[in-house]
Short mmCIF file of C-alpha atoms and ligand atoms in Angstrom, two decimals:
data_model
loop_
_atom_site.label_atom_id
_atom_site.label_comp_id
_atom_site.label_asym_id
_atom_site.label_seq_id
_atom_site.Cartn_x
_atom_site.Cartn_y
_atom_site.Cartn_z
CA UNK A 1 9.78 17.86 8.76
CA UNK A 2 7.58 15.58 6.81
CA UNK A 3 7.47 16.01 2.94
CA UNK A 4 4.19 14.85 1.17
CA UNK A 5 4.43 12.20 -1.53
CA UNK A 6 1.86 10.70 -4.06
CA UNK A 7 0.42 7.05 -4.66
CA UNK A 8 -0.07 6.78 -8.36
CA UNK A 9 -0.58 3.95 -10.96
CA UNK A 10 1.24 3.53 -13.88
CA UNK A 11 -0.84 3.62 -17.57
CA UNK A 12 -3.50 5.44 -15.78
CA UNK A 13 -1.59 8.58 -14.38
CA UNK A 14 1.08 10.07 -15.91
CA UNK A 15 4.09 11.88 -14.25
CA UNK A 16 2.93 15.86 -15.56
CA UNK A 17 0.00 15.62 -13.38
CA UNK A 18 2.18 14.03 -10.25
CA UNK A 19 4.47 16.79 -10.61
CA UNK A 20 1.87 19.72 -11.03
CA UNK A 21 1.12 18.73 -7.15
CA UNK A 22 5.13 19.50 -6.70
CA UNK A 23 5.65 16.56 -4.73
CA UNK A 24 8.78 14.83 -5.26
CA UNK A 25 8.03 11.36 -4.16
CA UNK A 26 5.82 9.01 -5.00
CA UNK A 27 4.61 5.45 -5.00
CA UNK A 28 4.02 3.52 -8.46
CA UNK A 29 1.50 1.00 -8.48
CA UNK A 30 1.36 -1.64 -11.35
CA UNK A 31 -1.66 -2.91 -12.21
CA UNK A 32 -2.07 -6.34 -13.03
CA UNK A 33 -2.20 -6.77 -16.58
CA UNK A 34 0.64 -3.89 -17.56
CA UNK A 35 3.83 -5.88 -19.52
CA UNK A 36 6.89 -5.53 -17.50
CA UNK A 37 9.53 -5.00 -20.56
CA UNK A 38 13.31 -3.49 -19.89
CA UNK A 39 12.08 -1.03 -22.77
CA UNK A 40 9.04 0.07 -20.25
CA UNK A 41 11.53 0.05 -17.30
CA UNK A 42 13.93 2.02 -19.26
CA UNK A 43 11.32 4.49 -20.46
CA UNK A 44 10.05 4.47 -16.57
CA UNK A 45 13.67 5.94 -15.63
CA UNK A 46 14.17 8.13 -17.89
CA UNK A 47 10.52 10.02 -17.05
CA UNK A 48 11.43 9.69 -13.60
CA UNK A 49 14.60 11.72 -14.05
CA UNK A 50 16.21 12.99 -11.02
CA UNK A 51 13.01 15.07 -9.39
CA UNK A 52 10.89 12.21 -8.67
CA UNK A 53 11.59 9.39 -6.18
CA UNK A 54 9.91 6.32 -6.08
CA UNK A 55 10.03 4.80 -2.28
CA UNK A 56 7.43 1.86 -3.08
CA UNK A 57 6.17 -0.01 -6.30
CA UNK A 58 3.03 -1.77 -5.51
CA UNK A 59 1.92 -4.93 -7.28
CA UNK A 60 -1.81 -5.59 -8.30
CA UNK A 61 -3.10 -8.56 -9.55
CA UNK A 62 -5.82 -9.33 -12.22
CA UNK A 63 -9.11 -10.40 -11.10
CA UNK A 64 -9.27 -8.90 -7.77
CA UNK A 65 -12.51 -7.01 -6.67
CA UNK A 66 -12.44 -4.42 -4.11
CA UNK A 67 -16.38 -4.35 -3.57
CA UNK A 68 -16.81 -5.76 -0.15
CA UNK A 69 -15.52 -7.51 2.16
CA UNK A 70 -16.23 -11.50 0.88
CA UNK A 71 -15.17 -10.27 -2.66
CA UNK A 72 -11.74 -8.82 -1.04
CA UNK A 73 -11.74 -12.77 0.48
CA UNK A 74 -12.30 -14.52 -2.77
CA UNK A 75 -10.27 -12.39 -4.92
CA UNK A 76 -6.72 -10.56 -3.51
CA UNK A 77 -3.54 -11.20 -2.81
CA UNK A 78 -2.15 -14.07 -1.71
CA UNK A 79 -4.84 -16.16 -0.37
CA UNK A 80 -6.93 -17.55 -3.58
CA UNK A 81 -5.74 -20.86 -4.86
CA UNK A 82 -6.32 -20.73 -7.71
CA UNK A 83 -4.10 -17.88 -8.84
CA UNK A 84 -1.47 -18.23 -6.02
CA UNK A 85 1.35 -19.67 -8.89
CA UNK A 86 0.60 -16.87 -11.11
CA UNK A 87 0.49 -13.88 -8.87
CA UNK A 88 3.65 -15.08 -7.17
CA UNK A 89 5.78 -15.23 -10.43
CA UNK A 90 4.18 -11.77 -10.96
CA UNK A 91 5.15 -10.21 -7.88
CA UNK A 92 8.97 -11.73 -8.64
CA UNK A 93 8.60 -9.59 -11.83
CA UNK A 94 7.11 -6.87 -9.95
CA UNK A 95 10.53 -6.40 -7.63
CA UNK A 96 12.43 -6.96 -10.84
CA UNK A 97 10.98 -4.58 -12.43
CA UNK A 98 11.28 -1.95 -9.02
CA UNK A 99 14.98 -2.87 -9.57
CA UNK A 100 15.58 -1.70 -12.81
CA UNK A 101 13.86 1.35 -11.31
CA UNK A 102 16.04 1.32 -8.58
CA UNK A 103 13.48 1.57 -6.00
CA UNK A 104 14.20 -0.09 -2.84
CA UNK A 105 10.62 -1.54 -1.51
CA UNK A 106 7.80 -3.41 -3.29
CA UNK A 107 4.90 -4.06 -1.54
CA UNK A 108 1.31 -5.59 -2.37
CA UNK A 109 -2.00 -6.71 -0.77
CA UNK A 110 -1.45 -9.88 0.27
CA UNK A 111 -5.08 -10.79 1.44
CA UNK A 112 -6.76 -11.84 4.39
CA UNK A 113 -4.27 -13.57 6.44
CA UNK A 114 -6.38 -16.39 8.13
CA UNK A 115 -5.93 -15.66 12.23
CA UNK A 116 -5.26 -19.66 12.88
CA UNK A 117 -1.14 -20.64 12.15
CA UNK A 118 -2.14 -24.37 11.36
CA UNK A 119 -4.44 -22.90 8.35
CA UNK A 120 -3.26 -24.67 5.46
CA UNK A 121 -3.84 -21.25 4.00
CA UNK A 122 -1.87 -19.23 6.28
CA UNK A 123 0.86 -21.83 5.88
CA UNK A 124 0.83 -21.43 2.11
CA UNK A 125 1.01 -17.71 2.41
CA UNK A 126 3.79 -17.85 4.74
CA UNK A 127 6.07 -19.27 2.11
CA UNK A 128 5.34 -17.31 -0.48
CA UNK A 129 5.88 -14.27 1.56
CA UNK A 130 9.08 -15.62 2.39
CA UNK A 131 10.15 -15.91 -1.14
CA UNK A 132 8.72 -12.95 -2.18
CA UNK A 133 11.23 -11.55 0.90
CA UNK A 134 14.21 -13.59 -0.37
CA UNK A 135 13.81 -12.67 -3.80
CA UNK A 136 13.33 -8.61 -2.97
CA UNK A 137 16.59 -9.14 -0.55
CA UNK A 138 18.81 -10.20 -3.73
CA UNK A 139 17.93 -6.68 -5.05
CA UNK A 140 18.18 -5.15 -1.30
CA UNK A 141 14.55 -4.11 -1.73
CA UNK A 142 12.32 -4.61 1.40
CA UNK A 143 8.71 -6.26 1.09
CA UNK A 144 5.99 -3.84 2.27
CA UNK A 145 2.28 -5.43 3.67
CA UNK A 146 -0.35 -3.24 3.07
CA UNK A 147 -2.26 -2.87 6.66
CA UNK A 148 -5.42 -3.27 6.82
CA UNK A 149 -7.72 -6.48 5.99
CA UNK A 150 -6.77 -8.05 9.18
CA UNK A 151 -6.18 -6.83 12.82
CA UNK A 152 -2.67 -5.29 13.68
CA UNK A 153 -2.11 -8.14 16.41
CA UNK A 154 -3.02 -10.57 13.45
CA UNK A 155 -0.41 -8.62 11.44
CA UNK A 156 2.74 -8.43 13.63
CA UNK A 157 1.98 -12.42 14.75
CA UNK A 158 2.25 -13.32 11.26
CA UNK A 159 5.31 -10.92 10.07
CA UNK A 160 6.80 -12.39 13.12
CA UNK A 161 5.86 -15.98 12.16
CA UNK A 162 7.47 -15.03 8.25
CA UNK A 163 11.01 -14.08 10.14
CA UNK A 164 12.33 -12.19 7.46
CA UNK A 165 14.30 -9.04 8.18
CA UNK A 166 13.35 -7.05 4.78
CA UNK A 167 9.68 -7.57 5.59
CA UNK A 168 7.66 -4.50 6.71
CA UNK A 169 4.30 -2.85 6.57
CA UNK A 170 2.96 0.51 4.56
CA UNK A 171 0.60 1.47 7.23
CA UNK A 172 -2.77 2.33 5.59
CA UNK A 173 -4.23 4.09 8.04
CA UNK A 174 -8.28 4.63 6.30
CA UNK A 175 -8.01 0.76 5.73
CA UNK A 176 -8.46 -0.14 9.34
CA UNK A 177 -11.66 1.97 8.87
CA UNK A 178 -12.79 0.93 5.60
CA UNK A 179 -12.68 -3.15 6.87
CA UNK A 180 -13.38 -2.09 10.25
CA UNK A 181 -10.15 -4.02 11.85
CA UNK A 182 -9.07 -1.45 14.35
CA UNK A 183 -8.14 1.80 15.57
CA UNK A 184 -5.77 3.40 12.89
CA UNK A 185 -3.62 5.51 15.58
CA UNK A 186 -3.43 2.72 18.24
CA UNK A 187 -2.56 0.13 15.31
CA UNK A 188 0.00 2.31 14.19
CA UNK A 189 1.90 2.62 17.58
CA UNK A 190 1.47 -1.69 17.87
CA UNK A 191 2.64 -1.89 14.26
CA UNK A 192 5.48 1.01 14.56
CA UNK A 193 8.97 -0.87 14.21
CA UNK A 194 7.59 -2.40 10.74
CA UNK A 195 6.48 0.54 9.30
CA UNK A 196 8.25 1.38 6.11
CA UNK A 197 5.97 3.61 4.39
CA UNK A 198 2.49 5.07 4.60
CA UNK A 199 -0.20 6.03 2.98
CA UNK A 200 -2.03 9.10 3.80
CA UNK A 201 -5.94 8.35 3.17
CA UNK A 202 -8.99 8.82 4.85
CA UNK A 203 -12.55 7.27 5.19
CA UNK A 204 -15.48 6.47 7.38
CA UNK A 205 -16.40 2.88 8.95
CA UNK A 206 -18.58 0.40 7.68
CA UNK A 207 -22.42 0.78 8.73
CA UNK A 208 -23.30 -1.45 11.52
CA UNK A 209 -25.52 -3.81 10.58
CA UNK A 210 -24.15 -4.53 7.50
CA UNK A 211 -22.76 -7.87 6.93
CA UNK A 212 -19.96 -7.70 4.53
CA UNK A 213 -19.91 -4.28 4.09
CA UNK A 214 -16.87 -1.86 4.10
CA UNK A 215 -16.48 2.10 5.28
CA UNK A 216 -16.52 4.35 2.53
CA UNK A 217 -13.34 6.20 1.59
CA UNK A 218 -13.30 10.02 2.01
CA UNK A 219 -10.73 12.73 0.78
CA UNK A 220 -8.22 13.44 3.25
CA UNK A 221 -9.09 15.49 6.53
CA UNK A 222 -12.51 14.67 5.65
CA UNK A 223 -12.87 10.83 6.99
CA UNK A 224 -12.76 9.52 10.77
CA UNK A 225 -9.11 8.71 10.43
CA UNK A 226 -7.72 12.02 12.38
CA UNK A 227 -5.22 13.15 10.32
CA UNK A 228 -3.31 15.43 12.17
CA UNK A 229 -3.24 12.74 14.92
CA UNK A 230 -2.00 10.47 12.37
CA UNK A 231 0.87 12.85 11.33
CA UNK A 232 1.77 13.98 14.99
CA UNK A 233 1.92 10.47 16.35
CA UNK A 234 4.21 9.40 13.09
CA UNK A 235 6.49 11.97 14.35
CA UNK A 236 7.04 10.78 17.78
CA UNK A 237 7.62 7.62 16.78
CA UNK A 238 10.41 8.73 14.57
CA UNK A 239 9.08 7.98 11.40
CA UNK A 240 10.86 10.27 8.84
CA UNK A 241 9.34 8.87 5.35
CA UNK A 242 7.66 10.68 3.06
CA UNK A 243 3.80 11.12 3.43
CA UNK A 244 1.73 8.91 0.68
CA UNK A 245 -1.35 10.48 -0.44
CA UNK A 246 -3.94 7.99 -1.46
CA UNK A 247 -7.16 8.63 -3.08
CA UNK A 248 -9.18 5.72 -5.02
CA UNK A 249 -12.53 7.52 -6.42
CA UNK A 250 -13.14 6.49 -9.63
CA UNK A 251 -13.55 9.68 -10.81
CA UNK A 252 -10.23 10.89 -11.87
CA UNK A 253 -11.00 14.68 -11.95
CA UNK A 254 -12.21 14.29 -8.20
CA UNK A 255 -9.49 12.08 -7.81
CA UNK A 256 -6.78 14.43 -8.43
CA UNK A 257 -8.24 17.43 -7.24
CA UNK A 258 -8.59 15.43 -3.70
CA UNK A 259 -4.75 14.51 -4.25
CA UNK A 260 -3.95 18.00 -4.47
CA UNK A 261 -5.81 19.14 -1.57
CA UNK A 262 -4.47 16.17 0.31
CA UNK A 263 -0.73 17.18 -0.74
CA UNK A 264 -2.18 20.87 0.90
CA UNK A 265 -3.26 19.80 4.27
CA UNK A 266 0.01 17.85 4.96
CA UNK A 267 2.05 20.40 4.11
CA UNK A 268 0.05 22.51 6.58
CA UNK A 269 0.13 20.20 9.11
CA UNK A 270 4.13 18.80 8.53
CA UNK A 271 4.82 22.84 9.25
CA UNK A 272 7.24 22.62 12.64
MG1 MG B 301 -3.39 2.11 0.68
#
């Protein structure tokens, strides 16, 4: 039987509200600009305590924009230039950090993956997700993708291209919506031996019509994701992790309230 979890970001949510959903996993993002001290780390633990399990921390970056689709291009992950050096060394200090945590996966956005191998781009990108891999291994942490800003075909061709065997995927199944890539359920059965971790969200696809534009992001059960399709088919396919609710509304009393209900309807639906 499944057991819900929570995505949450550190200095913006704090651990009394993730337990007052009475989840006991979760996944920690850090946002870009948050120092990564032992003394933090330390304090991290400690809150932590035995009740709460981390599975994932996620690394952000500073400067990227989520607002549509060319502003994903220009501004996340891995792919712009100019900040590739930077958000490397920060992802490094993001597994370090998930180390001193002892949390065995860190994962990230890593961009648009360009769909042509001789890309200078792609080729870039390729090593650095192969030393992000190498460096995670020395801890025995995996490296999670987040799904979603590029096809699954475009996905597994690259992972396979990276040949690392600590790299995986958190399968984001609303983001396939949101950028309008594919299918979540039939990307999740092409993308199934590399799934690590999920996230449980939901939205609707992007209007037709409109260049650029992404789907809108919807509380769970509420969104064109099929979420009890979602769950059933992660069960016979073996997956046994826990399930990752993600909500990103602005509003934070919406926010949490849709967390909570979220946390609800899985529990409903993980019922044998
Ligand atoms: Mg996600």
């Amino acid at each position: 039987m499944f057991e819900p979890g929570v995505m949450f970001w550190a200095e913006r949510d704090d651990l009394e509200t993730v337990r007052s959903l009475g989840v006991r996993y979760g996944q920690l993002g850090i946002p870009g600009g948050m120092h990564l001290t032992d003394a933090v780390a330390a304090r991290f633990k400690t809150a932590l305590a035995a009740d709460l399990t981390l599975v994932t921390v996620f690394a952000a970056y500073e400067g990227e924009d989520y607002a549509d689709i060319p502003a994903v291009a220009r501004t996340v992950g891995f792919v712009p230039r100019d900040t590739r050096a930077a958000r490397l060394e920060r992802t490094l200090a993001v597994s370090d950090f998930a180390a001193q945590l002892g949390v065995g996966s860190v994962a990230c956005h890593i961009g648009f993956v360009p769909e042509d191998p001789g890309d200078a781009d792609y080729v870039v990108v390729r090593e650095m997700v192969r030393q992000v891999c190498d460096h995670a291994a020395r801890h025995g942490q995996s490296f999670v993708l987040e799904t979603g800003q590029e096809p699954a075909a475009v996905l597994r061709r690259f992972i396979s291209d990276v040949d690392r065997a600590n790299l995986g995927i958190n399968f984001d199944p609303a983001n396939l919506i949101l950028y309008g890539t594919g299918e979540p359920i039939a990307a999740l059965r092409e993308l199934a031996p590399l799934v690590r971790s999920v996230h449980c969200k939901d939205g609707d696809w992007p209007v037709a019509g409109v260049e650029g534009a992404l789907g809108v992001e919807r509380p769970l059960g509420k969104g064109s994701v099929g979420i009890a399709r979602f769950v059933e088919t992660l069960g016979r396919l073996g997956f046994s992790g826990p399930l990752n609710v993600e909500r990103e509304t602005e509003d934070q009393q919406e926010r949490w309230r849709d967390l909570a209900e979220g946390v609800r309807l899985l529990r409903a639906l993980a019922r044998p």
